[in-house]
PDB file of C-alpha atoms in Angstrom:
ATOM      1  CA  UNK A   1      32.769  12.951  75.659  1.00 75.00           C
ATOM      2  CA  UNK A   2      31.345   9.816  73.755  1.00 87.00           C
ATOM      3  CA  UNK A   3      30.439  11.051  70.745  1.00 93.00           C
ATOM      4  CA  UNK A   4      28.500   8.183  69.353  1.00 96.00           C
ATOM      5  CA  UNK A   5      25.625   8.334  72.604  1.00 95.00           C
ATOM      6  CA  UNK A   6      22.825   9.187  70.502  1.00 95.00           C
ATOM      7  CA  UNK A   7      22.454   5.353  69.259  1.00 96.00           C
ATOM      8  CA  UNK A   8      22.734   3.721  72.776  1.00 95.00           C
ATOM      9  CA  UNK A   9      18.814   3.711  73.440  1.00 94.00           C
ATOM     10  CA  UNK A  10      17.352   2.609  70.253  1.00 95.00           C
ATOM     11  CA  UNK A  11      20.882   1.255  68.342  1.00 96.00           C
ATOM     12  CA  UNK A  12      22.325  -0.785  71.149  1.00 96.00           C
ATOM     13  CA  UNK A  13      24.590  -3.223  69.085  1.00 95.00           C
ATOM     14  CA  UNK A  14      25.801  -0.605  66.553  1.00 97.00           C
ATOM     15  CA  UNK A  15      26.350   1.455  69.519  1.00 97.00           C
ATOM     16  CA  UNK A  16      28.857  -1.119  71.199  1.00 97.00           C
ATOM     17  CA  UNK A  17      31.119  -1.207  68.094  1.00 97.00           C
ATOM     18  CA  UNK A  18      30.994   2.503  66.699  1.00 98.00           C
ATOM     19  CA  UNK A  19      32.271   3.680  70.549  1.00 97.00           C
ATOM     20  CA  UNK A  20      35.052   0.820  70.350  1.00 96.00           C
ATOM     21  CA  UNK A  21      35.959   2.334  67.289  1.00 97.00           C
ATOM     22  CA  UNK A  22      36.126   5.967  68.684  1.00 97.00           C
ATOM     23  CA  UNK A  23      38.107   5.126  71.760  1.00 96.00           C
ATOM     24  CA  UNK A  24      40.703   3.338  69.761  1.00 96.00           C
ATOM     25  CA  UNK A  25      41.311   5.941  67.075  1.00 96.00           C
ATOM     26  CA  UNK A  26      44.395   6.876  68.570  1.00 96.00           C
ATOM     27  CA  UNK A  27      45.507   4.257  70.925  1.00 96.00           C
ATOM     28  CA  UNK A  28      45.206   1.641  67.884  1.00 96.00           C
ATOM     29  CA  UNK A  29      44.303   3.171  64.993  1.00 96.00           C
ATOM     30  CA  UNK A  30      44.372  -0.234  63.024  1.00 96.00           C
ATOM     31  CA  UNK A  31      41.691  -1.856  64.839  1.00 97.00           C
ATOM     32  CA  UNK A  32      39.558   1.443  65.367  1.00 97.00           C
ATOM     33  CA  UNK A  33      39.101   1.169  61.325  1.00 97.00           C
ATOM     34  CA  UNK A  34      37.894  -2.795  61.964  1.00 97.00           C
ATOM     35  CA  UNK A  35      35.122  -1.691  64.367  1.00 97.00           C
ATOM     36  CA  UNK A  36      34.144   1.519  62.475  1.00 98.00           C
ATOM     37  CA  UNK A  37      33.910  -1.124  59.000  1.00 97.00           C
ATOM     38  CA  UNK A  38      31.758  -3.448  61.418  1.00 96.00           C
ATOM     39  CA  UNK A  39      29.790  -0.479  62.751  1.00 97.00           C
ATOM     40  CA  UNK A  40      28.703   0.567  59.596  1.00 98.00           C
ATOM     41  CA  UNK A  41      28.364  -3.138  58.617  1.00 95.00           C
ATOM     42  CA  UNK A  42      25.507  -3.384  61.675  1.00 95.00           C
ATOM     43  CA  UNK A  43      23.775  -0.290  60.219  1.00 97.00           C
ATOM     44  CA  UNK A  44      23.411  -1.746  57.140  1.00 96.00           C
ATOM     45  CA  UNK A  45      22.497  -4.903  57.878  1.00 92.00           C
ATOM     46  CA  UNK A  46      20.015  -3.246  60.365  1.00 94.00           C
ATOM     47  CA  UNK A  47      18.459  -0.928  57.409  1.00 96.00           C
ATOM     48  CA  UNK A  48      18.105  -4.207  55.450  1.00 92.00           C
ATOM     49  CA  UNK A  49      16.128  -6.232  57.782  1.00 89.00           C
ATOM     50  CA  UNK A  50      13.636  -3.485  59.077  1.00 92.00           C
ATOM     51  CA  UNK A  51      13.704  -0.939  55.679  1.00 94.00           C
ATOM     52  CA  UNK A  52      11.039  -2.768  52.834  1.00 90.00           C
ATOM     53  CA  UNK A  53      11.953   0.345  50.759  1.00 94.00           C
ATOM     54  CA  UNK A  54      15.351  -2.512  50.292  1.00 93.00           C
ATOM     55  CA  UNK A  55      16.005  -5.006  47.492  1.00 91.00           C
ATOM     56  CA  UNK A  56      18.434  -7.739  48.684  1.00 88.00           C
ATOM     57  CA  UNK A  57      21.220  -8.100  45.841  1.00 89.00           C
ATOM     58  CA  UNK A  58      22.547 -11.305  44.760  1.00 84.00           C
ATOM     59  CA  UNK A  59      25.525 -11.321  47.254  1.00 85.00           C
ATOM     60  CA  UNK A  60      25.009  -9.947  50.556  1.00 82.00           C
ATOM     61  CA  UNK A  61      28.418  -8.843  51.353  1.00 90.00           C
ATOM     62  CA  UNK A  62      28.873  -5.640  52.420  1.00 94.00           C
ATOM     63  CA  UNK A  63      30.160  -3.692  48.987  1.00 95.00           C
ATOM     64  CA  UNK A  64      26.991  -5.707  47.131  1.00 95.00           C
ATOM     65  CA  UNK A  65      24.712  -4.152  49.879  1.00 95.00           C
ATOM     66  CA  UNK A  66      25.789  -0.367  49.588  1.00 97.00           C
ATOM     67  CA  UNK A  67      25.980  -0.878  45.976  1.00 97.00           C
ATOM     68  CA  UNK A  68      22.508  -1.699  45.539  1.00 96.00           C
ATOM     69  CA  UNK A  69      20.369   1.067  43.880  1.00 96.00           C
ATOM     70  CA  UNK A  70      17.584   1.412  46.405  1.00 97.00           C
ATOM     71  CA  UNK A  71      20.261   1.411  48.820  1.00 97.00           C
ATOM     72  CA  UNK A  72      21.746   4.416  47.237  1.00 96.00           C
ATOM     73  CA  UNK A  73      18.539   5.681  46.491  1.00 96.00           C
ATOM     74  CA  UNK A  74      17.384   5.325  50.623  1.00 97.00           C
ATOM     75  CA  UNK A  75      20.496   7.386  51.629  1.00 96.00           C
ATOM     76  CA  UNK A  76      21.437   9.543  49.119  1.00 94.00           C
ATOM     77  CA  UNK A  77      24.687  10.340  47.850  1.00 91.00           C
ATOM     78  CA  UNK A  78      26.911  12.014  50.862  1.00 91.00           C
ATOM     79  CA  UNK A  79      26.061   8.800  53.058  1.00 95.00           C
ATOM     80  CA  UNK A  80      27.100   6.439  50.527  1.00 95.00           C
ATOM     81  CA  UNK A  81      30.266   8.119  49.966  1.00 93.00           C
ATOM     82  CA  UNK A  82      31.042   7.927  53.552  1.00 95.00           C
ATOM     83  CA  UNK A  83      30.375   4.029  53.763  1.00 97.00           C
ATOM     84  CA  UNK A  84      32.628   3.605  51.026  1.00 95.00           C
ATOM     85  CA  UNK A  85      35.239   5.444  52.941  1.00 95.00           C
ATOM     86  CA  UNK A  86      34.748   3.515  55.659  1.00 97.00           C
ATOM     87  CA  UNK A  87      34.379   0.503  54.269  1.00 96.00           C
ATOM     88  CA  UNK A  88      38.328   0.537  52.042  1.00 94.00           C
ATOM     89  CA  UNK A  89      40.027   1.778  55.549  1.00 95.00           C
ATOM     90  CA  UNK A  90      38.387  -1.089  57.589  1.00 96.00           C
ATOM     91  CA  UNK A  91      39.763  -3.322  54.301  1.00 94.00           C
ATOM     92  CA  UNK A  92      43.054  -1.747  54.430  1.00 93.00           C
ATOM     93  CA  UNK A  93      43.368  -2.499  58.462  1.00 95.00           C
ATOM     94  CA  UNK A  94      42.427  -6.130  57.638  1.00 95.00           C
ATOM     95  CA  UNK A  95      44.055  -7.021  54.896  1.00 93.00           C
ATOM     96  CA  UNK A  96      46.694  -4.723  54.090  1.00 90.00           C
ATOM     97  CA  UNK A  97      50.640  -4.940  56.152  1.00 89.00           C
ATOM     98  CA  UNK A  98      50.157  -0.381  55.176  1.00 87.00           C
ATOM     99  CA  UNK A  99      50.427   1.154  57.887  1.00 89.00           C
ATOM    100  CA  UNK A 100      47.030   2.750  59.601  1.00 93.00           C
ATOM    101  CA  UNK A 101      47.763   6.207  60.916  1.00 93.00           C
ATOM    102  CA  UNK A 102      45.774   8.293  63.647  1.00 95.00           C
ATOM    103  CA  UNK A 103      44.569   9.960  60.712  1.00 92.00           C
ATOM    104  CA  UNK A 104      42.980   7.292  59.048  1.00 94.00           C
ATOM    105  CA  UNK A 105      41.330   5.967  62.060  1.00 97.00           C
ATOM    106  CA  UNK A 106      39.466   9.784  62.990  1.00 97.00           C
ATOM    107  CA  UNK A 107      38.493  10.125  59.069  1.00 95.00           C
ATOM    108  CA  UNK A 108      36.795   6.437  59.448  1.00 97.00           C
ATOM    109  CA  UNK A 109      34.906   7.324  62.581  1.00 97.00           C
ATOM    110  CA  UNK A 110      34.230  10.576  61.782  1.00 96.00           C
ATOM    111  CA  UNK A 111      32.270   9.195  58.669  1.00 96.00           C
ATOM    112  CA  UNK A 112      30.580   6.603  61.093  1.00 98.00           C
ATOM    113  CA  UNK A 113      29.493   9.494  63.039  1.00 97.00           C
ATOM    114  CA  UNK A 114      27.837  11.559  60.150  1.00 96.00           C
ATOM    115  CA  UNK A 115      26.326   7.963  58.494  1.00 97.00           C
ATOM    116  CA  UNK A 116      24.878   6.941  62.227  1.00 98.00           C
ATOM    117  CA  UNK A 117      23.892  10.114  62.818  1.00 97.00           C
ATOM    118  CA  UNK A 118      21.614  10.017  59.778  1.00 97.00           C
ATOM    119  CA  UNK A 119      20.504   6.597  60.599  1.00 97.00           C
ATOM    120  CA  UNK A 120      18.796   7.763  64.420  1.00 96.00           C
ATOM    121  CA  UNK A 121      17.874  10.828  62.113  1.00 95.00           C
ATOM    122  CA  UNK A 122      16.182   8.661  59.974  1.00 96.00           C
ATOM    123  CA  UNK A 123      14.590   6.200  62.064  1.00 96.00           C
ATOM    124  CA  UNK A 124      14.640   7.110  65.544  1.00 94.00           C
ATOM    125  CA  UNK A 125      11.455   6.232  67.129  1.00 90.00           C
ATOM    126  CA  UNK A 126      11.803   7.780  70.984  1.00 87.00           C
ATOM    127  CA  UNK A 127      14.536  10.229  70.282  1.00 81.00           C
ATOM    128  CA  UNK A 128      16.779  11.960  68.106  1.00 84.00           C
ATOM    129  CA  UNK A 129      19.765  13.528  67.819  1.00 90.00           C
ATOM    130  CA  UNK A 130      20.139  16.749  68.293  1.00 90.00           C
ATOM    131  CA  UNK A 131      20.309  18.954  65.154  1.00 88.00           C
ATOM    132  CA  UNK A 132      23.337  20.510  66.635  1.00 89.00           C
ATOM    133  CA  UNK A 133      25.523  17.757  67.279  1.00 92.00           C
ATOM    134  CA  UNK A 134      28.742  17.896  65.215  1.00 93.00           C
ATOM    135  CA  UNK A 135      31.673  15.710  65.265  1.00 95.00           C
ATOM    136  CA  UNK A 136      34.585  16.641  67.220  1.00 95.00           C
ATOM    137  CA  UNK A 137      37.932  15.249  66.272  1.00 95.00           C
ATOM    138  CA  UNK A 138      39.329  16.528  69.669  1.00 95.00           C
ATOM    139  CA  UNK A 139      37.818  14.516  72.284  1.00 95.00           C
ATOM    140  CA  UNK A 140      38.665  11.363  70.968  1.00 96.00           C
ATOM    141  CA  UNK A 141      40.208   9.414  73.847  1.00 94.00           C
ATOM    142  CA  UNK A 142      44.416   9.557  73.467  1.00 93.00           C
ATOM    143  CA  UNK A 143      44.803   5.829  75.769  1.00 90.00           C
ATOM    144  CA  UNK A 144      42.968   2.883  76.045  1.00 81.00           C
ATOM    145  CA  UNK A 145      43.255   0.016  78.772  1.00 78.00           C
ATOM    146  CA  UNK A 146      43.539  -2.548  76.302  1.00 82.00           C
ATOM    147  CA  UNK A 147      46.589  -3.731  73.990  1.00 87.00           C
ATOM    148  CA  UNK A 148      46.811  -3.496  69.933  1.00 90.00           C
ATOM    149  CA  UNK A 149      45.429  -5.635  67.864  1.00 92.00           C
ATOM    150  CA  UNK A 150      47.430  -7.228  65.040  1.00 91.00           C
ATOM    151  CA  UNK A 151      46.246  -7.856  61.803  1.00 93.00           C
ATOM    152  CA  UNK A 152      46.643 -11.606  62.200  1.00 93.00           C
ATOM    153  CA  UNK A 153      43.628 -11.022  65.453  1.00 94.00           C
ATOM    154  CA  UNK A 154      41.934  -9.088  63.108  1.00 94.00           C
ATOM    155  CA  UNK A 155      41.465 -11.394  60.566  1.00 93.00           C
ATOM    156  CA  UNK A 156      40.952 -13.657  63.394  1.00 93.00           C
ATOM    157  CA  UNK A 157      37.756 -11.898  64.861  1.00 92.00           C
ATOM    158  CA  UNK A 158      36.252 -10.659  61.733  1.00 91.00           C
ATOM    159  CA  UNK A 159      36.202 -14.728  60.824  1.00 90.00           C
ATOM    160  CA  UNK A 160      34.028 -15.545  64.042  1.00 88.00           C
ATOM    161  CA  UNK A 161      31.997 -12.306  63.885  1.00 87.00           C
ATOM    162  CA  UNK A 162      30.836 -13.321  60.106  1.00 82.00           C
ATOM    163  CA  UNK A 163      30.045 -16.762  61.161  1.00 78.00           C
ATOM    164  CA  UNK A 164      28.052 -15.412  64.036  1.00 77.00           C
ATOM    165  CA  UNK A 165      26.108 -12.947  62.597  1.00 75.00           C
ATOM    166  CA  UNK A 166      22.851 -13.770  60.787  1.00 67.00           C
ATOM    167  CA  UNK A 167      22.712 -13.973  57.109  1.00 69.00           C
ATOM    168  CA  UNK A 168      20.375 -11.422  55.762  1.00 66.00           C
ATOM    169  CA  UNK A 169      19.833 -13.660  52.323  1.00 63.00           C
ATOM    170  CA  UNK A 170      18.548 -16.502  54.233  1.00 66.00           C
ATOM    171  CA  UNK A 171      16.366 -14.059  56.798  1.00 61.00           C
ATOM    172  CA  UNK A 172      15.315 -12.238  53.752  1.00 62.00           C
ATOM    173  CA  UNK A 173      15.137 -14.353  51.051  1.00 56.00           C
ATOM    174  CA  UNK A 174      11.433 -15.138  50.881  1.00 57.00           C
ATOM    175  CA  UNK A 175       9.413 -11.848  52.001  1.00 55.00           C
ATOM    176  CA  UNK A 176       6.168 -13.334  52.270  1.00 55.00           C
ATOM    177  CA  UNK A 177       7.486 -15.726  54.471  1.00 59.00           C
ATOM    178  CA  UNK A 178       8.441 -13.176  56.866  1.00 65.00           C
ATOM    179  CA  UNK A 179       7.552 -13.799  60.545  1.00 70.00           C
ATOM    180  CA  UNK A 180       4.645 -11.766  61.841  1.00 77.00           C
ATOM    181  CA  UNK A 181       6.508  -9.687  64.243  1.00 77.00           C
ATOM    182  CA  UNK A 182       8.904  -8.623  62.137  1.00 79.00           C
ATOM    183  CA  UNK A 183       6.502  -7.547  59.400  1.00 81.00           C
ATOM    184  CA  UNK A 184       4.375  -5.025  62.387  1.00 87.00           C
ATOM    185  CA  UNK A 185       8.270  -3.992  62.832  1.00 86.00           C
ATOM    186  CA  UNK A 186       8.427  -3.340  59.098  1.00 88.00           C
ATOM    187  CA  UNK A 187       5.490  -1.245  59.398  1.00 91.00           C
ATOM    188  CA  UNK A 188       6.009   0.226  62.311  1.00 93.00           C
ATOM    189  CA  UNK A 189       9.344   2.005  61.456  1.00 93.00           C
ATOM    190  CA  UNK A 190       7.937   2.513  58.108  1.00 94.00           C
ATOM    191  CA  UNK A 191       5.901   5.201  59.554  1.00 94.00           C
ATOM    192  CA  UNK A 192       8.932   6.477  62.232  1.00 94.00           C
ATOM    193  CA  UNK A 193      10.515   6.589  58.627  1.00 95.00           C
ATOM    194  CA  UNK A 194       8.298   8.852  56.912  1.00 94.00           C
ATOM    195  CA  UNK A 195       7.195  11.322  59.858  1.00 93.00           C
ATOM    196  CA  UNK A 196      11.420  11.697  60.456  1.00 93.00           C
ATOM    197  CA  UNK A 197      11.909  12.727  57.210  1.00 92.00           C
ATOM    198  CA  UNK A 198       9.126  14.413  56.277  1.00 91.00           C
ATOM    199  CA  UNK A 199      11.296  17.020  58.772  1.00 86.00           C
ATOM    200  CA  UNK A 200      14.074  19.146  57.280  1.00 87.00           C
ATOM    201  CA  UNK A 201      17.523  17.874  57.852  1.00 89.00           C
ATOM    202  CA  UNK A 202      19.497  20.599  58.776  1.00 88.00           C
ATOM    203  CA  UNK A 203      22.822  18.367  59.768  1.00 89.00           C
ATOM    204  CA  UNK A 204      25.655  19.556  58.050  1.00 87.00           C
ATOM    205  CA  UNK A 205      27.168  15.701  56.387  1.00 86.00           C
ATOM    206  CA  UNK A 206      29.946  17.848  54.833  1.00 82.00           C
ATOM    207  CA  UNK A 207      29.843  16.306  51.671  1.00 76.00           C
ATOM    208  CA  UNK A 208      32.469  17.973  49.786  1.00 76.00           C
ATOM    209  CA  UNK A 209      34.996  16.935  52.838  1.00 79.00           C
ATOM    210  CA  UNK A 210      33.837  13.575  52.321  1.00 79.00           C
ATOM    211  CA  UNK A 211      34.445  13.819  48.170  1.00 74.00           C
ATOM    212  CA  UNK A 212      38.482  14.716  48.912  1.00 80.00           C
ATOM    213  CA  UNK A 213      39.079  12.023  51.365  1.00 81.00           C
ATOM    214  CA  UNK A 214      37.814   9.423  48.711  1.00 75.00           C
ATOM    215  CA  UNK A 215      39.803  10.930  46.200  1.00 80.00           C
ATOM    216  CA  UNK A 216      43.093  11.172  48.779  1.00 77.00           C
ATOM    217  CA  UNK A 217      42.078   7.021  49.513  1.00 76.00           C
ATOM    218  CA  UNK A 218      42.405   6.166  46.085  1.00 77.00           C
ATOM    219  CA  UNK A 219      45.130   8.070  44.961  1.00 78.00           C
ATOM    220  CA  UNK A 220      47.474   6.971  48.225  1.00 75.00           C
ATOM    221  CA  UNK A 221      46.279   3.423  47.504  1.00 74.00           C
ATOM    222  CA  UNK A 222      47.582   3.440  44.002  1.00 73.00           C
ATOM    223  CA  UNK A 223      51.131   5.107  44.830  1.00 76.00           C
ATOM    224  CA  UNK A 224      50.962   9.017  44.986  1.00 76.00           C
ATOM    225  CA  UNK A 225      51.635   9.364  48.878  1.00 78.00           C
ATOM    226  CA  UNK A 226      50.217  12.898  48.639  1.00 76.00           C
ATOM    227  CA  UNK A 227      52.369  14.345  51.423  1.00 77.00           C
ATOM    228  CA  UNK A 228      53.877  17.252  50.006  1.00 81.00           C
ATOM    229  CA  UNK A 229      52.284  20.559  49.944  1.00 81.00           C
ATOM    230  CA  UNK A 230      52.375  21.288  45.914  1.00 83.00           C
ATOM    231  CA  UNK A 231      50.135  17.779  45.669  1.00 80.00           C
ATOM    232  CA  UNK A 232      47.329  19.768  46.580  1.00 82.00           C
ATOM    233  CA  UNK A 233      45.480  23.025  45.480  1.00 83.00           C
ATOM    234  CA  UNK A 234      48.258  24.030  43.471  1.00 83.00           C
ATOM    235  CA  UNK A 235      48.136  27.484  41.990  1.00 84.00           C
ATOM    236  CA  UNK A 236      48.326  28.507  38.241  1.00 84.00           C
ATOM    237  CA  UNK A 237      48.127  31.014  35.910  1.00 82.00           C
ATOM    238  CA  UNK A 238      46.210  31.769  32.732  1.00 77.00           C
ATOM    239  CA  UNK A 239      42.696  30.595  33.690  1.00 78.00           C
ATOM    240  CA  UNK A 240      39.839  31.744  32.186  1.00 80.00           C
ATOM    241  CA  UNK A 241      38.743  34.449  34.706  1.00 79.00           C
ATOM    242  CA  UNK A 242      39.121  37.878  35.601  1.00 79.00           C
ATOM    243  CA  UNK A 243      42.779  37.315  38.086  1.00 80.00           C
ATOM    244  CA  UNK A 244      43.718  34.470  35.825  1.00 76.00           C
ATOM    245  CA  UNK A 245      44.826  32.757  38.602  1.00 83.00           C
ATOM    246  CA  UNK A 246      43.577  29.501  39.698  1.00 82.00           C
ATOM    247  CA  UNK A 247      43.924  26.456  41.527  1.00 82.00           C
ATOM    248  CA  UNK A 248      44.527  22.347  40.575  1.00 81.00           C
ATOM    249  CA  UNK A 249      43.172  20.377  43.502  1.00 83.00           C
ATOM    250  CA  UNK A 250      45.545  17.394  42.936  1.00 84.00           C
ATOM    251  CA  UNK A 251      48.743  17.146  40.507  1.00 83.00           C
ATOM    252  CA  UNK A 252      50.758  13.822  40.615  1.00 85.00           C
ATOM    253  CA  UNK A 253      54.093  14.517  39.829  1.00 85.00           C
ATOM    254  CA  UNK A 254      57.227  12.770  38.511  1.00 83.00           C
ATOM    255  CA  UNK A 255      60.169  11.877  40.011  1.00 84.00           C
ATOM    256  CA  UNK A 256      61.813  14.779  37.565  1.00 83.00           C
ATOM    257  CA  UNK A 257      59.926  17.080  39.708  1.00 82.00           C
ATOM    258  CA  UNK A 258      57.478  17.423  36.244  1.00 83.00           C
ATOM    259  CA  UNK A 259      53.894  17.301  36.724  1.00 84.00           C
ATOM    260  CA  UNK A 260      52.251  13.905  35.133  1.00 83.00           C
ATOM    261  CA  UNK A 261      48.612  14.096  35.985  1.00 83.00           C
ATOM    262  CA  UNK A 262      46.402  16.800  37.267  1.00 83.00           C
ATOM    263  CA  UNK A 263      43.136  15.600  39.295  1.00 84.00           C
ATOM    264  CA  UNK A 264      40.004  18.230  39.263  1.00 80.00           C
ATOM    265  CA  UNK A 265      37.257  17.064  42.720  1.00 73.00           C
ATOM    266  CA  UNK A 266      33.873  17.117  41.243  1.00 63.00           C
ATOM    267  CA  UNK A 267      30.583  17.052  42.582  1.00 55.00           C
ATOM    268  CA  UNK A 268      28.784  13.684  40.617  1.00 49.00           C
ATOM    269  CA  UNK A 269      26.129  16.235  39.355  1.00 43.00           C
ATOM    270  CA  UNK A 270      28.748  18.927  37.638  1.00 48.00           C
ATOM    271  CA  UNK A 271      29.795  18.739  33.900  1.00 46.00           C
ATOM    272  CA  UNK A 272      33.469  17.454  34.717  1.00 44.00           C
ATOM    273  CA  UNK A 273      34.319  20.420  31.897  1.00 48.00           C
ATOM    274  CA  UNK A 274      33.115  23.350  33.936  1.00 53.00           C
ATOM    275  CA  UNK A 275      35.635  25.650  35.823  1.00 50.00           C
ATOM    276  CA  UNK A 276      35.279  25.746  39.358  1.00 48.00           C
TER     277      UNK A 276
END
């Protein structure tokens, strides 16, 4: 089951490359990551050029664009973790000889999923998703009729797709030079905008999931493969409660089996010195 259907009627072209991206996941994880970083890449660009809510930063790449503070102000805080995600494993497939495992390819399109889904949420005009749709890990396809992609064909297509695609600081760069059509567009999706979200949204973007992969991506990329079981929630003694037992989510240990670092996941809006 294509998982990604929702956007076909209204998000044709972000449609095209978020189901590439989830019908490689297994066969070639690797390039799955490159079309889930150029999904997501689409979206944004899309929210740019039809959103007025949007300042354009002074580099349109994609890092500048997320970055920006109405940006993270437009889509909160659990979608912009998840573009960040997907963004440093669609880096790591293109530039990086690491190896990309199944893993990594059905973390990066299951964050797609969750930041698409809140884009037709968001600005659907005919149709939305359905409240109930979740994302489901198990029916991502396990073949594909096409070969891998190396990183050198990567690099490769990622170099023709920039130079085709067009450049949101020359489209946007003088607002009141806008073309008419596109500023009835503006205002037309301005109002899908605010009727969709005047609406609860009760779709579950499992932020705290979202929070540990991050942290796992950073820590792997600096050296601490994480792949033993004591790396994670490891359980102490002598905590502050009523069992005095307690859990470190991450501790980075030695090569003298001693622990060097302990790492504590916190939500962005907790005092880092509170217990869990």
């Amino acid at each position: 089951m294509n998982q990604f259907v929702f956007l076909k009627p209204e998000f044709p072209e972000i449609y095209e490359e978020a189901y590439k991206a989830f019908r490689l996941a297994y066969p070639d994880p690797r390039t799955a990551c490159f079309y889930a970083r150029r999904a997501l890449e689409l979206t944004v660009n899309w929210l740019y050029k039809h959103d007025n809510s949007l300042n354009l930063p002074y580099q349109d790449n994609l890092s500048a664009l997320i970055h920006e503070p109405t940006f993270k102000t437009l889509v909160g805080q659990a979608v912009f973790n998840k573009a960040r995600i997907i963004i440093k494993l669609g880096n790591q497939a293109v530039h990086s000889s690491k190896p990309i495992s199944i893993n990594d390819a059905t973390i990066a399109v299951q964050e797609l999923f969750h930041v698409t889904y809140w884009l037709a949420h968001t600005y659907g005009r005919s149709s939305q998703p359905d409240p109930k749709l979740t994302f489901d890990p198990n029916v991502l396809p396990k073949t594909a009729p096409v070969p891998k992609q190396t990183i050198e064909q990567l690099q490769k297509l990622e170099t023709q797709l920039q130079e085709r695609d067009e450049k949101l600081s020359t489209l946007l760069a003088d607002k009141n030079a806008l073309d008419e059509e596109l500023k009835q567009l503006r205002a037309s999706i301005a109002a899908v905008k605010k009727a969709n979200t005047s609406q609860p949204d009760p779709h579950d973007y499992s932020e705290a999931q979202t929070r540990d992969i991050f942290i796992d991506l950073l820590l792997k990329e600096v050296g601490w493969p994480l792949d033993q079981p004591r790396d994670r929630e490891f359980e102490v003694t002598g905590m502050p409660n009523s069992s005095e037992q307690g859990f470190v989510d991450y501790v980075l240990w030695g090569d003298d089996g001693k622990p060097l670092g302990l790492v504590e996941a916190k939500r962005t809006r907790n005092d880092p010195l509170e217990g869990n």
